[in-house]
Amino acid sequence: MERHDQSQGPKIHRPEMSPTWWLKKRSYFLFMMRELSSVFVAAFALLLLYELFLLSKGPEVYGLFQESLRRPGFILFYVVAFVFSVYHTVTWFQAAAKIQVVKLGSWTMPGWMMTAGALVAWAILSGAIAGYFLAA
């Protein structure tokens, strides 16, 4: 009879994972990019909140900040944040279409149709908002 030492507790199997496990499959990579996109969306939101705070400090302070936003580093950040924001939005609409099932009588709306409708509505609203601000 084998003696079991209870002081060590139960043994749990923990498989070894390399730090690059998410690079091995395309679906893992896309999932990690979606998670990374939220960091850029949050950073942009914080930058916008800081900009609104500086707006309350007067035109000189706000003007200096606006000048700093025209530097190449900030422009690169805006481009990367925009690409990640679009990716985050598209994948969010795709996930929402899988979660929210729309039924009309006995007919169930396909997920792609719901995603397409959300993307079209998003494009129309974005265009209307951009048109409003560009016309002013």
PDB file of N, CA and C in Angstrom, residues 49-99:
ATOM      1  N   LEU A  49     -10.831  62.642 -22.847  1.00  0.00           N
ATOM      2  CA  LEU A  49     -11.235  63.208 -21.556  1.00  0.00           C
ATOM      3  C   LEU A  49     -10.228  64.246 -21.066  1.00  0.00           C
ATOM      4  N   TYR A  50      -8.938  63.979 -21.268  1.00  0.00           N
ATOM      5  CA  TYR A  50      -7.909  64.942 -20.887  1.00  0.00           C
ATOM      6  C   TYR A  50      -8.036  66.216 -21.725  1.00  0.00           C
ATOM      7  N   GLU A  51      -8.348  66.044 -22.986  1.00  0.00           N
ATOM      8  CA  GLU A  51      -8.539  67.199 -23.867  1.00  0.00           C
ATOM      9  C   GLU A  51      -9.720  68.047 -23.388  1.00  0.00           C
ATOM     10  N   LEU A  52     -10.797  67.412 -22.996  1.00  0.00           N
ATOM     11  CA  LEU A  52     -11.949  68.154 -22.467  1.00  0.00           C
ATOM     12  C   LEU A  52     -11.596  68.867 -21.164  1.00  0.00           C
ATOM     13  N   PHE A  53     -10.779  68.233 -20.329  1.00  0.00           N
ATOM     14  CA  PHE A  53     -10.324  68.870 -19.100  1.00  0.00           C
ATOM     15  C   PHE A  53      -9.495  70.117 -19.418  1.00  0.00           C
ATOM     16  N   LEU A  54      -8.584  70.007 -20.388  1.00  0.00           N
ATOM     17  CA  LEU A  54      -7.755  71.156 -20.754  1.00  0.00           C
ATOM     18  C   LEU A  54      -8.576  72.274 -21.396  1.00  0.00           C
ATOM     19  N   LEU A  55      -9.666  71.919 -22.016  1.00  0.00           N
ATOM     20  CA  LEU A  55     -10.555  72.929 -22.592  1.00  0.00           C
ATOM     21  C   LEU A  55     -11.091  73.852 -21.501  1.00  0.00           C
ATOM     22  N   SER A  56     -11.293  73.308 -20.324  1.00  0.00           N
ATOM     23  CA  SER A  56     -11.786  74.113 -19.206  1.00  0.00           C
ATOM     24  C   SER A  56     -10.707  75.020 -18.619  1.00  0.00           C
ATOM     25  N   LYS A  57      -9.447  74.793 -18.991  1.00  0.00           N
ATOM     26  CA  LYS A  57      -8.335  75.589 -18.447  1.00  0.00           C
ATOM     27  C   LYS A  57      -8.063  76.857 -19.249  1.00  0.00           C
ATOM     28  N   GLY A  58      -8.757  77.044 -20.344  1.00  0.00           N
ATOM     29  CA  GLY A  58      -8.595  78.268 -21.112  1.00  0.00           C
ATOM     30  C   GLY A  58      -8.038  78.029 -22.505  1.00  0.00           C
ATOM     31  N   PRO A  59      -8.158  79.040 -23.386  1.00  0.00           N
ATOM     32  CA  PRO A  59      -7.757  78.869 -24.780  1.00  0.00           C
ATOM     33  C   PRO A  59      -6.248  78.682 -24.979  1.00  0.00           C
ATOM     34  N   GLU A  60      -5.413  79.317 -24.127  1.00  0.00           N
ATOM     35  CA  GLU A  60      -3.968  79.163 -24.317  1.00  0.00           C
ATOM     36  C   GLU A  60      -3.520  77.734 -24.045  1.00  0.00           C
ATOM     37  N   VAL A  61      -3.961  77.192 -22.921  1.00  0.00           N
ATOM     38  CA  VAL A  61      -3.575  75.822 -22.552  1.00  0.00           C
ATOM     39  C   VAL A  61      -4.107  74.832 -23.583  1.00  0.00           C
ATOM     40  N   TYR A  62      -5.346  75.016 -23.975  1.00  0.00           N
ATOM     41  CA  TYR A  62      -5.952  74.114 -24.961  1.00  0.00           C
ATOM     42  C   TYR A  62      -5.240  74.224 -26.308  1.00  0.00           C
ATOM     43  N   GLY A  63      -4.875  75.437 -26.709  1.00  0.00           N
ATOM     44  CA  GLY A  63      -4.163  75.640 -27.968  1.00  0.00           C
ATOM     45  C   GLY A  63      -2.800  74.966 -27.982  1.00  0.00           C
ATOM     46  N   LEU A  64      -2.076  75.042 -26.864  1.00  0.00           N
ATOM     47  CA  LEU A  64      -0.774  74.362 -26.775  1.00  0.00           C
ATOM     48  C   LEU A  64      -0.935  72.847 -26.895  1.00  0.00           C
ATOM     49  N   PHE A  65      -1.986  72.342 -26.255  1.00  0.00           N
ATOM     50  CA  PHE A  65      -2.236  70.902 -26.345  1.00  0.00           C
ATOM     51  C   PHE A  65      -2.598  70.504 -27.770  1.00  0.00           C
ATOM     52  N   GLN A  66      -3.397  71.323 -28.435  1.00  0.00           N
ATOM     53  CA  GLN A  66      -3.772  71.039 -29.824  1.00  0.00           C
ATOM     54  C   GLN A  66      -2.539  71.010 -30.724  1.00  0.00           C
ATOM     55  N   GLU A  67      -1.584  71.901 -30.473  1.00  0.00           N
ATOM     56  CA  GLU A  67      -0.338  71.892 -31.251  1.00  0.00           C
ATOM     57  C   GLU A  67       0.439  70.605 -31.016  1.00  0.00           C
ATOM     58  N   SER A  68       0.466  70.144 -29.778  1.00  0.00           N
ATOM     59  CA  SER A  68       1.209  68.916 -29.481  1.00  0.00           C
ATOM     60  C   SER A  68       0.576  67.695 -30.143  1.00  0.00           C
ATOM     61  N   LEU A  69      -0.728  67.744 -30.380  1.00  0.00           N
ATOM     62  CA  LEU A  69      -1.404  66.610 -31.022  1.00  0.00           C
ATOM     63  C   LEU A  69      -1.067  66.493 -32.505  1.00  0.00           C
ATOM     64  N   ARG A  70      -0.439  67.499 -33.080  1.00  0.00           N
ATOM     65  CA  ARG A  70      -0.075  67.462 -34.493  1.00  0.00           C
ATOM     66  C   ARG A  70       1.311  66.857 -34.721  1.00  0.00           C
ATOM     67  N   ARG A  71       1.966  66.411 -33.695  1.00  0.00           N
ATOM     68  CA  ARG A  71       3.282  65.787 -33.819  1.00  0.00           C
ATOM     69  C   ARG A  71       3.124  64.396 -34.427  1.00  0.00           C
ATOM     70  N   PRO A  72       4.185  63.905 -35.102  1.00  0.00           N
ATOM     71  CA  PRO A  72       4.098  62.595 -35.767  1.00  0.00           C
ATOM     72  C   PRO A  72       3.730  61.438 -34.836  1.00  0.00           C
ATOM     73  N   GLY A  73       4.195  61.474 -33.590  1.00  0.00           N
ATOM     74  CA  GLY A  73       3.857  60.391 -32.655  1.00  0.00           C
ATOM     75  C   GLY A  73       2.370  60.297 -32.379  1.00  0.00           C
ATOM     76  N   PHE A  74       1.734  61.446 -32.193  1.00  0.00           N
ATOM     77  CA  PHE A  74       0.293  61.449 -31.953  1.00  0.00           C
ATOM     78  C   PHE A  74      -0.475  61.062 -33.216  1.00  0.00           C
ATOM     79  N   ILE A  75       0.000  61.518 -34.353  1.00  0.00           N
ATOM     80  CA  ILE A  75      -0.679  61.150 -35.601  1.00  0.00           C
ATOM     81  C   ILE A  75      -0.603  59.644 -35.810  1.00  0.00           C
ATOM     82  N   LEU A  76       0.552  59.050 -35.528  1.00  0.00           N
ATOM     83  CA  LEU A  76       0.683  57.589 -35.624  1.00  0.00           C
ATOM     84  C   LEU A  76      -0.262  56.901 -34.641  1.00  0.00           C
ATOM     85  N   PHE A  77      -0.340  57.442 -33.428  1.00  0.00           N
ATOM     86  CA  PHE A  77      -1.264  56.872 -32.442  1.00  0.00           C
ATOM     87  C   PHE A  77      -2.703  56.926 -32.941  1.00  0.00           C
ATOM     88  N   TYR A  78      -3.098  58.072 -33.537  1.00  0.00           N
ATOM     89  CA  TYR A  78      -4.456  58.200 -34.051  1.00  0.00           C
ATOM     90  C   TYR A  78      -4.742  57.187 -35.152  1.00  0.00           C
ATOM     91  N   VAL A  79      -3.784  56.959 -36.029  1.00  0.00           N
ATOM     92  CA  VAL A  79      -3.980  55.993 -37.120  1.00  0.00           C
ATOM     93  C   VAL A  79      -4.135  54.585 -36.546  1.00  0.00           C
ATOM     94  N   VAL A  80      -3.240  54.206 -35.626  1.00  0.00           N
ATOM     95  CA  VAL A  80      -3.315  52.866 -35.014  1.00  0.00           C
ATOM     96  C   VAL A  80      -4.606  52.721 -34.215  1.00  0.00           C
ATOM     97  N   ALA A  81      -4.958  53.753 -33.447  1.00  0.00           N
ATOM     98  CA  ALA A  81      -6.192  53.695 -32.657  1.00  0.00           C
ATOM     99  C   ALA A  81      -7.420  53.592 -33.558  1.00  0.00           C
ATOM    100  N   PHE A  82      -7.400  54.290 -34.704  1.00  0.00           N
ATOM    101  CA  PHE A  82      -8.527  54.219 -35.630  1.00  0.00           C
ATOM    102  C   PHE A  82      -8.674  52.803 -36.207  1.00  0.00           C
ATOM    103  N   VAL A  83      -7.563  52.212 -36.626  1.00  0.00           N
ATOM    104  CA  VAL A  83      -7.612  50.856 -37.195  1.00  0.00           C
ATOM    105  C   VAL A  83      -8.117  49.862 -36.145  1.00  0.00           C
ATOM    106  N   PHE A  84      -7.585  49.958 -34.934  1.00  0.00           N
ATOM    107  CA  PHE A  84      -8.041  49.050 -33.873  1.00  0.00           C
ATOM    108  C   PHE A  84      -9.498  49.317 -33.495  1.00  0.00           C
ATOM    109  N   SER A  85      -9.929  50.572 -33.538  1.00  0.00           N
ATOM    110  CA  SER A  85     -11.327  50.885 -33.214  1.00  0.00           C
ATOM    111  C   SER A  85     -12.285  50.283 -34.237  1.00  0.00           C
ATOM    112  N   VAL A  86     -11.916  50.372 -35.505  1.00  0.00           N
ATOM    113  CA  VAL A  86     -12.748  49.768 -36.553  1.00  0.00           C
ATOM    114  C   VAL A  86     -12.794  48.252 -36.376  1.00  0.00           C
ATOM    115  N   TYR A  87     -11.628  47.639 -36.122  1.00  0.00           N
ATOM    116  CA  TYR A  87     -11.581  46.184 -35.917  1.00  0.00           C
ATOM    117  C   TYR A  87     -12.420  45.800 -34.700  1.00  0.00           C
ATOM    118  N   HIS A  88     -12.294  46.552 -33.623  1.00  0.00           N
ATOM    119  CA  HIS A  88     -13.050  46.267 -32.406  1.00  0.00           C
ATOM    120  C   HIS A  88     -14.554  46.372 -32.659  1.00  0.00           C
ATOM    121  N   THR A  89     -14.957  47.390 -33.405  1.00  0.00           N
ATOM    122  CA  THR A  89     -16.379  47.588 -33.699  1.00  0.00           C
ATOM    123  C   THR A  89     -16.936  46.456 -34.554  1.00  0.00           C
ATOM    124  N   VAL A  90     -16.212  46.103 -35.603  1.00  0.00           N
ATOM    125  CA  VAL A  90     -16.675  45.025 -36.496  1.00  0.00           C
ATOM    126  C   VAL A  90     -16.792  43.710 -35.735  1.00  0.00           C
ATOM    127  N   THR A  91     -15.786  43.374 -34.940  1.00  0.00           N
ATOM    128  CA  THR A  91     -15.850  42.111 -34.199  1.00  0.00           C
ATOM    129  C   THR A  91     -16.923  42.151 -33.116  1.00  0.00           C
ATOM    130  N   TRP A  92     -17.198  43.333 -32.573  1.00  0.00           N
ATOM    131  CA  TRP A  92     -18.272  43.456 -31.587  1.00  0.00           C
ATOM    132  C   TRP A  92     -19.626  43.189 -32.241  1.00  0.00           C
ATOM    133  N   PHE A  93     -19.843  43.766 -33.410  1.00  0.00           N
ATOM    134  CA  PHE A  93     -21.105  43.527 -34.114  1.00  0.00           C
ATOM    135  C   PHE A  93     -21.244  42.054 -34.507  1.00  0.00           C
ATOM    136  N   GLN A  94     -20.141  41.416 -34.877  1.00  0.00           N
ATOM    137  CA  GLN A  94     -20.196  39.989 -35.210  1.00  0.00           C
ATOM    138  C   GLN A  94     -20.550  39.159 -33.983  1.00  0.00           C
ATOM    139  N   ALA A  95     -19.985  39.499 -32.841  1.00  0.00           N
ATOM    140  CA  ALA A  95     -20.296  38.773 -31.608  1.00  0.00           C
ATOM    141  C   ALA A  95     -21.742  39.020 -31.188  1.00  0.00           C
ATOM    142  N   ALA A  96     -22.193  40.263 -31.330  1.00  0.00           N
ATOM    143  CA  ALA A  96     -23.577  40.584 -30.948  1.00  0.00           C
ATOM    144  C   ALA A  96     -24.577  39.817 -31.796  1.00  0.00           C
ATOM    145  N   ALA A  97     -24.253  39.610 -33.065  1.00  0.00           N
ATOM    146  CA  ALA A  97     -25.166  38.874 -33.940  1.00  0.00           C
ATOM    147  C   ALA A  97     -25.279  37.408 -33.525  1.00  0.00           C
ATOM    148  N   LYS A  98     -24.229  36.873 -32.913  1.00  0.00           N
ATOM    149  CA  LYS A  98     -24.288  35.487 -32.438  1.00  0.00           C
ATOM    150  C   LYS A  98     -25.038  35.373 -31.117  1.00  0.00           C
ATOM    151  N   ILE A  99     -24.971  36.431 -30.321  1.00  0.00           N
ATOM    152  CA  ILE A  99     -25.599  36.400 -29.003  1.00  0.00           C
ATOM    153  C   ILE A  99     -27.089  36.725 -29.083  1.00  0.00           C
TER     154      ILE A  99
END
